[in-house]
Short mmCIF file of C-alpha atoms in Angstrom, two decimals:
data_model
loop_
_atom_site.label_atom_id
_atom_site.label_comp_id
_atom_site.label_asym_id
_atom_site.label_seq_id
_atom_site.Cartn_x
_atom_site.Cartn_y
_atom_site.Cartn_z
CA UNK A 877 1.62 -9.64 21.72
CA UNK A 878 2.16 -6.07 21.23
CA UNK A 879 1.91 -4.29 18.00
CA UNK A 880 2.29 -1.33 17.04
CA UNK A 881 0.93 0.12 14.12
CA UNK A 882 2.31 3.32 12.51
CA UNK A 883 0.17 5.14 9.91
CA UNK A 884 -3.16 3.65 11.50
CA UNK A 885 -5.59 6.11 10.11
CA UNK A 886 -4.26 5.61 6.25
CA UNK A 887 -5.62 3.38 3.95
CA UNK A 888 -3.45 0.75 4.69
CA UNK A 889 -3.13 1.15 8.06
CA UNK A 890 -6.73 0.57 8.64
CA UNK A 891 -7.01 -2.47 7.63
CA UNK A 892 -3.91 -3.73 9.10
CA UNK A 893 -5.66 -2.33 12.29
CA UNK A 894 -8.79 -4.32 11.33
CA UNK A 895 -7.24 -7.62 10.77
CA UNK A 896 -5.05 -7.22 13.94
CA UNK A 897 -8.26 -6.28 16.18
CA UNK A 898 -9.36 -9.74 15.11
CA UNK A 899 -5.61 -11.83 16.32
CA UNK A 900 -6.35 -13.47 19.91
CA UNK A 901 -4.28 -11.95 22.35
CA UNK A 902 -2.91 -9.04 20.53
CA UNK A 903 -2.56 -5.49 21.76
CA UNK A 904 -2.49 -3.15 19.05
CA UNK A 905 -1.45 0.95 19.54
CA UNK A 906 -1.48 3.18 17.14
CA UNK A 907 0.87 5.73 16.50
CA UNK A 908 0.41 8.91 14.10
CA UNK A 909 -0.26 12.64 13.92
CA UNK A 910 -4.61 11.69 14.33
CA UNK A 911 -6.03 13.13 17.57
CA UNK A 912 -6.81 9.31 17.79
CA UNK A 913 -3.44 8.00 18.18
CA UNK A 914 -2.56 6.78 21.60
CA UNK A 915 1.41 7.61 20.84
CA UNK A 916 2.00 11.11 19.06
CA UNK A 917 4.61 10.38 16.46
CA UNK A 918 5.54 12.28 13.40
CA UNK A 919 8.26 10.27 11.62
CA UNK A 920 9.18 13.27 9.11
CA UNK A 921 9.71 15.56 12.29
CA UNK A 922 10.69 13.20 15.10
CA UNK A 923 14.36 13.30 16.68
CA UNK A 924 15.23 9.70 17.46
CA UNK A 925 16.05 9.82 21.30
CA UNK A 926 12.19 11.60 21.61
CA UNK A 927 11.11 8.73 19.50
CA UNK A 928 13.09 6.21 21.04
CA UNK A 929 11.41 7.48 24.75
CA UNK A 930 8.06 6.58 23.15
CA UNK A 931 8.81 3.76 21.65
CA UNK A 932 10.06 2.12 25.10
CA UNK A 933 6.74 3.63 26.66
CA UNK A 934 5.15 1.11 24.34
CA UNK A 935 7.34 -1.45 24.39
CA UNK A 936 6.06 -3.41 21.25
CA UNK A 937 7.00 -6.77 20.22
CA UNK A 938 6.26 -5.91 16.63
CA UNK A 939 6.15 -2.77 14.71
CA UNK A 940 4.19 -2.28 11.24
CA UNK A 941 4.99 1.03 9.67
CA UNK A 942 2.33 2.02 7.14
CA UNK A 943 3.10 5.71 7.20
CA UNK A 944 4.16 6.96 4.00
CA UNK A 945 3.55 9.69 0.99
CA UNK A 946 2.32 8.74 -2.30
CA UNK A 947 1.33 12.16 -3.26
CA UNK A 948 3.36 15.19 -2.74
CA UNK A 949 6.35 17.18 -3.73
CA UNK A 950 9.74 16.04 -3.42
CA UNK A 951 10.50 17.28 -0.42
CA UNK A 952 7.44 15.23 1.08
CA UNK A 953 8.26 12.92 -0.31
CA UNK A 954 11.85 12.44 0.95
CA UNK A 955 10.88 13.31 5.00
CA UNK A 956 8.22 10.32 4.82
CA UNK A 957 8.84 8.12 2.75
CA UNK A 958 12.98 8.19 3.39
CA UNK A 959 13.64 9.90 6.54
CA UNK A 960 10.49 8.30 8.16
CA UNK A 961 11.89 4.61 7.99
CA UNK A 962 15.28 5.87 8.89
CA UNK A 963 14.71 7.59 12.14
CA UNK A 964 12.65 4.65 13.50
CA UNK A 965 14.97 2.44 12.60
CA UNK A 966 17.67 4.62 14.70
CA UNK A 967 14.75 4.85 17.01
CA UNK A 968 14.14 0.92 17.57
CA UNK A 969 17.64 0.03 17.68
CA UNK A 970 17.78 2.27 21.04
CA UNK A 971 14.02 1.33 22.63
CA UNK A 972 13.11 -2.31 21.00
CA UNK A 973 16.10 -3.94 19.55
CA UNK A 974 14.21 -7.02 19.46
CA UNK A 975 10.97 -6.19 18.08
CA UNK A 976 10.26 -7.22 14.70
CA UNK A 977 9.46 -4.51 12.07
CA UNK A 978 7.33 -4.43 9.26
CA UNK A 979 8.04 -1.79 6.67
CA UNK A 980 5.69 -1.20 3.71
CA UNK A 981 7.14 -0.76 0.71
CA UNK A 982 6.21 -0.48 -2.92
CA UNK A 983 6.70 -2.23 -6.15
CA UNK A 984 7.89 1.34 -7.91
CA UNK A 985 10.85 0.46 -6.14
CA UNK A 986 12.14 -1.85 -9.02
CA UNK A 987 11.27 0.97 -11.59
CA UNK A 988 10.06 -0.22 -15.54
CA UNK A 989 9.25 -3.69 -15.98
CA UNK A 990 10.07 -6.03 -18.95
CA UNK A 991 6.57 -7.14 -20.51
CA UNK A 992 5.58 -10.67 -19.71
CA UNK A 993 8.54 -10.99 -17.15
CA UNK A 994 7.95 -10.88 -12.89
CA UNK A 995 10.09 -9.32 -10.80
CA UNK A 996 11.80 -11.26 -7.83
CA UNK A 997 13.20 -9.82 -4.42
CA UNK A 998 16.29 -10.06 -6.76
CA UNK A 999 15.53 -7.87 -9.26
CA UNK A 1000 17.50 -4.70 -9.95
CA UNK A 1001 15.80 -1.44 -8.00
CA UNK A 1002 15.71 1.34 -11.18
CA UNK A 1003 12.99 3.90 -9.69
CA UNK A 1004 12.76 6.59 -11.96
CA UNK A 1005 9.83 8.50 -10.57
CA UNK A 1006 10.57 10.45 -6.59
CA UNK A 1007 8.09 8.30 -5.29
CA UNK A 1008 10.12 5.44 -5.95
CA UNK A 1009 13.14 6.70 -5.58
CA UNK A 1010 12.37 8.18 -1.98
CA UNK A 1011 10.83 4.26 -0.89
CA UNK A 1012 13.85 3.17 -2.23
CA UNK A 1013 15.66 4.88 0.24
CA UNK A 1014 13.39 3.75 3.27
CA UNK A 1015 14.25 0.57 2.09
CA UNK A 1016 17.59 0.72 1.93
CA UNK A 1017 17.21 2.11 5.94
CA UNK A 1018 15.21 -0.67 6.94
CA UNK A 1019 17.38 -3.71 5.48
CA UNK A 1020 20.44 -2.41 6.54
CA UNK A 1021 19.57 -1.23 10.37
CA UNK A 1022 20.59 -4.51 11.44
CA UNK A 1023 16.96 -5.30 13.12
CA UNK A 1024 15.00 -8.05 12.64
CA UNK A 1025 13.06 -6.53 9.78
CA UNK A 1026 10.99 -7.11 6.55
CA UNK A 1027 10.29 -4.77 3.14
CA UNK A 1028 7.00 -5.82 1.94
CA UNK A 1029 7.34 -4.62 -1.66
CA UNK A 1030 3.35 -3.88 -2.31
CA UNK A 1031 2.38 -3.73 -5.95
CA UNK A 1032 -1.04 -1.43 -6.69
CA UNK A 1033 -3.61 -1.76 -3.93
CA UNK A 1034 -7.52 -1.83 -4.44
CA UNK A 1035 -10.34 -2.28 -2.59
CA UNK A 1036 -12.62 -0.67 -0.12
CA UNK A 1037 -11.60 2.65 1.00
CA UNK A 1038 -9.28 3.15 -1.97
CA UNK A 1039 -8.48 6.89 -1.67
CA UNK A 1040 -9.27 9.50 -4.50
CA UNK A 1041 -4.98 9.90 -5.06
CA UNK A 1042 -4.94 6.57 -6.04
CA UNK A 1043 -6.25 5.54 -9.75
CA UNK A 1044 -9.16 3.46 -8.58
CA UNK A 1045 -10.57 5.41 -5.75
CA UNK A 1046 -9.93 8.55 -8.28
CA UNK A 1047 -12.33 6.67 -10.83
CA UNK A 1048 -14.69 5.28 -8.50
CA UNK A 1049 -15.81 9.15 -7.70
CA UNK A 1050 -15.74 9.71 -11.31
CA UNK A 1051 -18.07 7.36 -11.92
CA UNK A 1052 -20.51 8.07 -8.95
CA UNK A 1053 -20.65 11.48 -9.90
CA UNK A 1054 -21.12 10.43 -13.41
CA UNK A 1055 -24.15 8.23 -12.24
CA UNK A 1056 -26.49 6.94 -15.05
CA UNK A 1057 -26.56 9.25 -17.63
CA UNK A 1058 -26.22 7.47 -20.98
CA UNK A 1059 -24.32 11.10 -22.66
CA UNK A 1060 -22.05 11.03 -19.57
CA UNK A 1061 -18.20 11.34 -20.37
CA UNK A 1062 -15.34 10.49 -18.79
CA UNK A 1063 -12.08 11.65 -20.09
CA UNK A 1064 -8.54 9.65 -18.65
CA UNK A 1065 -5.15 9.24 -19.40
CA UNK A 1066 -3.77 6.90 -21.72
CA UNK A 1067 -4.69 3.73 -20.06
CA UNK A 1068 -2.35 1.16 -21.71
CA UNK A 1069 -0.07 0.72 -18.43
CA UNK A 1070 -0.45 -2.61 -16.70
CA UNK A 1071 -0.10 -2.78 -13.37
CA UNK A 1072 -0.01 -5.33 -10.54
CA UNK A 1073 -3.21 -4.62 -8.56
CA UNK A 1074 -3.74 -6.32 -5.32
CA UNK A 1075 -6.56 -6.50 -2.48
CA UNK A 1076 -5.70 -3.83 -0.12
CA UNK A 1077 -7.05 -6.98 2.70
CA UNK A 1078 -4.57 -9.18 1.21
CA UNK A 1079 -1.50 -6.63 1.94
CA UNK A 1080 -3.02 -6.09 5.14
CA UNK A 1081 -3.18 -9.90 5.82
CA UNK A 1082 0.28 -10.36 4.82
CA UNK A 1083 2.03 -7.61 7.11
CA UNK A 1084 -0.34 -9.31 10.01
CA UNK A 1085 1.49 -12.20 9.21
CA UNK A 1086 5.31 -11.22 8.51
CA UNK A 1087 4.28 -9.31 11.91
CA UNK A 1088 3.67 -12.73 14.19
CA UNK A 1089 5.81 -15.00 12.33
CA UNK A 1090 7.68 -16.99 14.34
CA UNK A 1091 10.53 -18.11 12.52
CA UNK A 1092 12.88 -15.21 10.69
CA UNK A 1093 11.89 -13.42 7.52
CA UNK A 1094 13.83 -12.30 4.79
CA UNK A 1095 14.81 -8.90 3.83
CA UNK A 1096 12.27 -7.73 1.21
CA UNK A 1097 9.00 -9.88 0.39
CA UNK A 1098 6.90 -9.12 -2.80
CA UNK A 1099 3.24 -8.55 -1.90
CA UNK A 1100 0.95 -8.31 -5.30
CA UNK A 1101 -1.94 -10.34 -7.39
CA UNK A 1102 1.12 -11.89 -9.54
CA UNK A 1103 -0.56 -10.52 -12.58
CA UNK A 1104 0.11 -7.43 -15.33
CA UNK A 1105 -3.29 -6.13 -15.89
CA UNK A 1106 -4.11 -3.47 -17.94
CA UNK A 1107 -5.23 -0.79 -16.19
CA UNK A 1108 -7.92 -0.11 -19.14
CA UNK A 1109 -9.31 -3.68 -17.98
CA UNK A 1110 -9.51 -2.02 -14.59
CA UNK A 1111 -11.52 0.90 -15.53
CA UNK A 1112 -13.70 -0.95 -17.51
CA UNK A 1113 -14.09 -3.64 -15.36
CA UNK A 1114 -14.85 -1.03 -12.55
CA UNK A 1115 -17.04 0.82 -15.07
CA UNK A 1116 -19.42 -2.33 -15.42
CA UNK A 1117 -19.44 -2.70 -11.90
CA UNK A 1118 -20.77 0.34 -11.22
CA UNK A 1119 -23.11 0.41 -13.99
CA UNK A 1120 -22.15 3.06 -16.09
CA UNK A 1121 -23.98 3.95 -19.05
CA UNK A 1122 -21.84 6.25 -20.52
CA UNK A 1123 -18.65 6.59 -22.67
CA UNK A 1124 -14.88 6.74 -21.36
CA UNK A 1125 -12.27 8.31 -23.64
CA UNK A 1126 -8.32 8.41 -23.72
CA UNK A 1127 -6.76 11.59 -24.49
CA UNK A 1128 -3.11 10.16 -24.64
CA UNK A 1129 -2.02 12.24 -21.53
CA UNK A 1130 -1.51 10.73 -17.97
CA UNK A 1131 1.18 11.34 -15.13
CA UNK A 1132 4.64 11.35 -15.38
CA UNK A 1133 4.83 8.67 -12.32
CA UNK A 1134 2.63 6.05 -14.19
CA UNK A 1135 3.75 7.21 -17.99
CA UNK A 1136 7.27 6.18 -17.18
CA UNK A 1137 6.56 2.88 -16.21
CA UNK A 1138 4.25 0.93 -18.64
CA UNK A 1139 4.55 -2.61 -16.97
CA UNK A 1140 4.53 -3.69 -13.66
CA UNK A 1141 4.62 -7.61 -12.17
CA UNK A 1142 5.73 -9.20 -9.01
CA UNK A 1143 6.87 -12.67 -8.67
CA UNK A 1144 5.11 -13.30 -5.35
CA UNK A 1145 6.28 -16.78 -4.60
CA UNK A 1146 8.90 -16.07 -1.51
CA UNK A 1147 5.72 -14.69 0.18
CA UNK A 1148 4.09 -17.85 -0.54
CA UNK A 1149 7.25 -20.02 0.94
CA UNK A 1150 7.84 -17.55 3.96
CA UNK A 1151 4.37 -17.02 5.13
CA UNK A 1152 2.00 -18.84 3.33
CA UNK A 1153 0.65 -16.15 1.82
CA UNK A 1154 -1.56 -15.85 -1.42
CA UNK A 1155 -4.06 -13.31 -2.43
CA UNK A 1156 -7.21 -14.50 -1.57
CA UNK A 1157 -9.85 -12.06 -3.53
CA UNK A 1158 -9.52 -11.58 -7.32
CA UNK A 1159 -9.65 -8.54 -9.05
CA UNK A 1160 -13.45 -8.18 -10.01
CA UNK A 1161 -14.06 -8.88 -5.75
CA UNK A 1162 -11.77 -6.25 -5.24
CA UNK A 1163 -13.74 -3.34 -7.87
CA UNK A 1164 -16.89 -4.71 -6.09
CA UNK A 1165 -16.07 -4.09 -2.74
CA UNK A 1166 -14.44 -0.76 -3.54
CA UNK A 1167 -17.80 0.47 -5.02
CA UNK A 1168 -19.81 -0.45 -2.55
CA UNK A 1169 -17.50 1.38 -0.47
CA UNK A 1170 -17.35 4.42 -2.50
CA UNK A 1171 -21.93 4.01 -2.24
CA UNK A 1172 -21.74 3.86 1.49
CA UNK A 1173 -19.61 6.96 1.93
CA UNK A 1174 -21.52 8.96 -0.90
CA UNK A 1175 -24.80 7.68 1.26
CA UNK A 1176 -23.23 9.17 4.41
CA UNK A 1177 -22.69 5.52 5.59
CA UNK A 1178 -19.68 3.65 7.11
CA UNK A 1179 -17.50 1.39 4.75
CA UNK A 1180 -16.68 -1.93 5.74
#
């Protein structure tokens, strides 16, 4: 089988890469703007009939596109994360009508969540952030293209290689550059959000297998731990995990994208039915393998 995987380098991306490396019998390419890419594609730039000659050079049987923004202004925001999924769409349609594609979405999508309720495929999209607003749109692009194709509606992702833009990897560092001093501080945002966190290996286990499934997939799939947790539990969790011996404080303050939505949870049962997928690592597995991620790279090392 071959699979094409857009965004390789990213966060996500890698480990889709790495769990694919391990299928029997696939061939996987990967496509980006990386000097390591073996096809050059830039889906904010690309014109679709350049696109679409690449494509058929490759001739995948699946596509996974993990390529996408999540910080940036709104201009960036709207040539990845809305005109990316668009163009391959157009793209596909012309080179590999038949291949199946695997679109990464996100859970900001549905907007503010009602506390102690999950959110189904169903659910009413209210994004009120650009982020969401712009995925939104590449969803939109990717249900209606006619293709066989799948929105997998990821909640928060953690684990190793969380990046520094992202809550957890941005409190990892704090807290290896905090180290063990007892007077340390850390000052945050007010951390009363909760938020759906989820193993960044689980996410990348599930677009493996919306990828190679053989029957057909719905639309949009939600991909998350099926939990609200507070993301004060995280930090403190991730605090103890790392062994801090110092204090963390709230100052009230804390992004517009997060402020505006204080509670975020994913019914992730259609997952379940479709592929037989369930997270597999719990949150506490998740913190520990992102610190000893975050202690390999600070050692010079290679994560895992």
């Amino acid at each position: 089988m071959r699979i094409l995987v857009l965004g390789f380098t990213g966060y996500l991306g890698g480990h889709v890469v790495e769990h694919l490396r391990a299928l029997p019998g696939a061939r996987v390419f990967g496509g980006g703007r990386s000097p390591a890419a073996e096809l050059d594609i830039d889906l904010a730039t690309a014109r679709t009939d350049r696109l679409a000659k690449t494509l058929a050079s490759a001739a995948p049987d699946a596509v996974i596109n993990c390529a996408g923004s999540t910080d940036g202004d709104a201009v960036t925001f709207a040539e990845v994360n809305s005109r990316g999924p668009a163009v391959l769409c157009a793209a596909l349609r012309e080179a590999a009508p038949s291949a199946r594609l695997v679109h990464l979405g996100s859970a900001a999508e549905y907007g503010p969540g009602t506390p102690d309720t999950r959110v189904t495929e169903a659910s009413a999209t209210r994004p009120v952030t650009t982020y969401g607003a712009t995925k939104l749109a590449g969803t939109v692009a990717v249900t209606t293209s006619g293709l066989d194709a799948v929105v997998l509606r990821v909640g928060n992702p953690v684990g190793p290689g969380a990046p520094p833009t992202g809550l957890p990897g941005r409190i990892a560092g704090l807290l290896r550059a905090a180290g063990p001093d007892p007077d340390a501080v850390i000052r945050l945002g007010d951390l009363s959000a909760y938020r759906d966190f989820v193993d960044v290996r689980d996410v990348a286990r599930a677009a493996v297998l919306a990828a190679t499934s053989p029957g057909p997939v719905p639309h949009v799939l939600n991909i998350g731990g099926g939990h609200a947790v507070p993301v004060r539990e995280l930090v403190r969790a991730l605090a103890r995990t790392a062994g801090f011996r110092g204090r963390i404080e709230e100052d009230g303050g804390g992004s517009a994208r997060s402020g505006a939505v204080s509670w975020q949870c994913s019914d992730i049962a259609a997952a379940g039915d479709t592929l037989g997928w369930r997270p597999s690592y719990v949150l506490d597995e998740s913190l520990a393998a992102l610190w000893a991620a975050t202690s390999l790279r600070s050692e010079g090392g290679r994560t895992p």
